[in-house]
Amino acid sequence: MTEPLQPGATIGILGGGQLGRMLSVAASRLGFRTCIFEPGGDCPASHVAQSHVRAPYEDEEALRRFAASVDVVTYEFENVPTSALDLIESLVPIRPNRKALAVSQDRLTEKAFLSGLGLAVAPYAAVDDEVDLVEAIDEIGTPAILKTRRFGYDGKGQARIAAPQEAQAALADMAGASAILEGFVDFSHEVSVIAARGLGGDVACFDPGENVHKSGILHKTTVPARLTPAQRTDAVLLAAKILNALDYVGVMGVELFVTTTGLVVNEIAPRVHNSGHWTQNGCVIDQFEQHVRAVAGWPLGDGKRHSNVEMLNLIGEDVARIPDFSRDGSVAIHLYGKAEAKPGRKMGHVNRLLGPAA
Amino acid sequence: MTEPLQPGATIGILGGGQLGRMLSVAASRLGFRTCIFEPGGDCPASHVAQSHVRAPYEDEEALRRFAASVDVVTYEFENVPTSALDLIESLVPIRPNRKALAVSQDRLTEKAFLSGLGLAVAPYAAVDDEVDLVEAIDEIGTPAILKTRRFGYDGKGQARIAAPQEAQAALADMAGASAILEGFVDFSHEVSVIAARGLGGDVACFDPGENVHKSGILHKTTVPARLTPAQRTDAVLLAAKILNALDYVGVMGVELFVTTTGLVVNEIAPRVHNSGHWTQNGCVIDQFEQHVRAVAGWPLGDGKRHSNVEMLNLIGEDVARIPDFSRDGSVAIHLYGKAEAKPGRKMGHVNRLLGPAA
């Protein structure tokens, strides 16, 4: 157990996107400074961070400089190159730990880990070649989804297989990468738990939000989600089980399918999560501050909310709706400082307050 | 009437203290960048701003560089040197306007302006020398307070006169500066209205907060304040009158004494105000974002709050209470990133949620 970080300390963040931006702002509220490591220039996080080391993840000298200037390191995305993490870890603590990253970087490892905990997951099988794929389809059936094991996000690196004859085309989409075939889960809706675990092992969860996706990208999260009291309890308990098993420190997003036979874990993300953005306007301590608190060894917030909230992502040209949103006093706007509104690009989000939490 | 600033634009802020820091964070939420002009290094605002021009207010080249890099200029304190404002104003709009600054930079001008609007203020008289002071005490009586006309804040540049024989000592405290004698107002408590006026002339006020001071520095603000419905309406109407008279754009803090015969204006501050910090955790759109919206020509938030709040300032060694506050889930911590906890120094504040607003 380490001492809590004192205000004035610096938190290093790997990745300079919108999650790093909102982590930086939350850190500033607790008196921390932030240093962003990000190869790209003019990145969203750099606008609000104390400093920005702009270098590729292969630049050992820059990584050393970064590590020397910070007191702890965290990350805003799960695909940080292993070699960079090896070097940083030899110099300064990384939170959440490497185990969480290793598990979530590989869909196959993740599924095996979750199954090993006794949690329900979609039927799955490893697919390295055509023979594997035929066997997997035999076992799991169609429709199913073929996904690359690594580096997938927002629906990228995925191919739907509606019938066995589509197998070859789907495999070609993987471009030779190791893949996993996942069977479909018959679910009514998706929810996610934003769970946090502190340095002392304490766990606190925000109430689950209900997610709606469009074209593979999160579109809307509403809190509270449609869940029975028993499902709500299950959701929180299974999230805690995952965090404890990984000796996790920080915030994790746990996506769950709601089915007639119970909750099925879709995936986990070892970081603050898009479906937790509602907490910025629904809670005293939001997911970003919760993550900073965990990583800094501070007590966690209790996850309570004062208001019900609907979070709406602004993807690409959705950002043109800002003038309308700005006229609505119940809507909080959160823009990421990205210059160009490309299709599929997350430009910002809005949180609409729905009234006091019951 | 100018077009609203587009996300991506840069807002220049004169002054790099905690108000500039929280304005920067609010601006980032709307996708704006900020550039801080501040002579001091490592200032609170620079930790979260895109850029920092570090130069004295007399450095014309630096002022020009600053003005050229921003789309609009605002300020976090009212004592910006006139020569700097003259130069900046020739290059880029300053909001709120110069009139508001001129009025609030001089206690005598301010009192005359407020009286001219028909608003009640404390009895006052200008004091340039001993003869003036004797006359003023004759007219106003004792106890009274002698204050420098300019550059006073947080109780500095003030001397209490309990009886006429203390006049000379009080005048010596002014060190030759022009002063104003103010009579005491018999008030039950102090409240403040955080009022905003947009570029189109629309006005929105947050519900008044009730202030408690300690040693001349704000200690606590509680919302809602103890006010009758009629007083609440009066408070908002008189604030709007002040803003309209100044053709004001931005947030203003209006401090009011509550007396048996009505509200008496204590002072006005042409900027975001310490007694409005509660809005960060009580409202969807807080005073900092409200100010940014006004300055950027955006629609204002409606000033509604979702929760009642108690704001507590952390002065000097109060910051040692942070570990305790961090264990309370109903408390939001806001630290300013100042290294040293000197006596009387504002280190941060906390907002405690008191429950849903009625």
XYZ file of C-alpha atoms in Angstrom, chain A residues 1-5 72 93-96 196-203 247-250 290-291 293-300:
32
model
C 0.000 0.000 0.000
C 1.430 3.372 -1.035
C 0.730 6.822 0.398
C -1.896 8.932 -1.404
C -0.494 11.374 -3.961
C 2.195 7.780 -11.564
C 3.961 2.787 -11.243
C 1.354 2.134 -13.943
C -2.286 2.020 -12.810
C -4.397 0.081 -13.729
C -13.889 1.621 -9.738
C -11.441 -0.031 -7.373
C -9.141 1.909 -5.078
C -5.545 1.222 -4.107
C -6.774 -0.337 -0.848
C -9.152 -2.723 -2.628
C -12.384 -0.809 -2.021
C -14.888 -0.984 -4.893
C -6.252 -6.524 -8.454
C -7.432 -3.563 -10.481
C -6.849 0.098 -9.584
C -8.919 2.669 -11.480
C -13.080 8.600 -9.705
C -10.299 7.218 -11.906
C -8.758 9.297 -7.175
C -8.095 5.562 -7.565
C -4.837 6.050 -9.430
C -3.719 8.652 -6.848
C -4.565 6.392 -3.925
C -7.361 8.682 -2.693
C -10.701 7.514 -1.246
C -13.253 6.768 -3.955
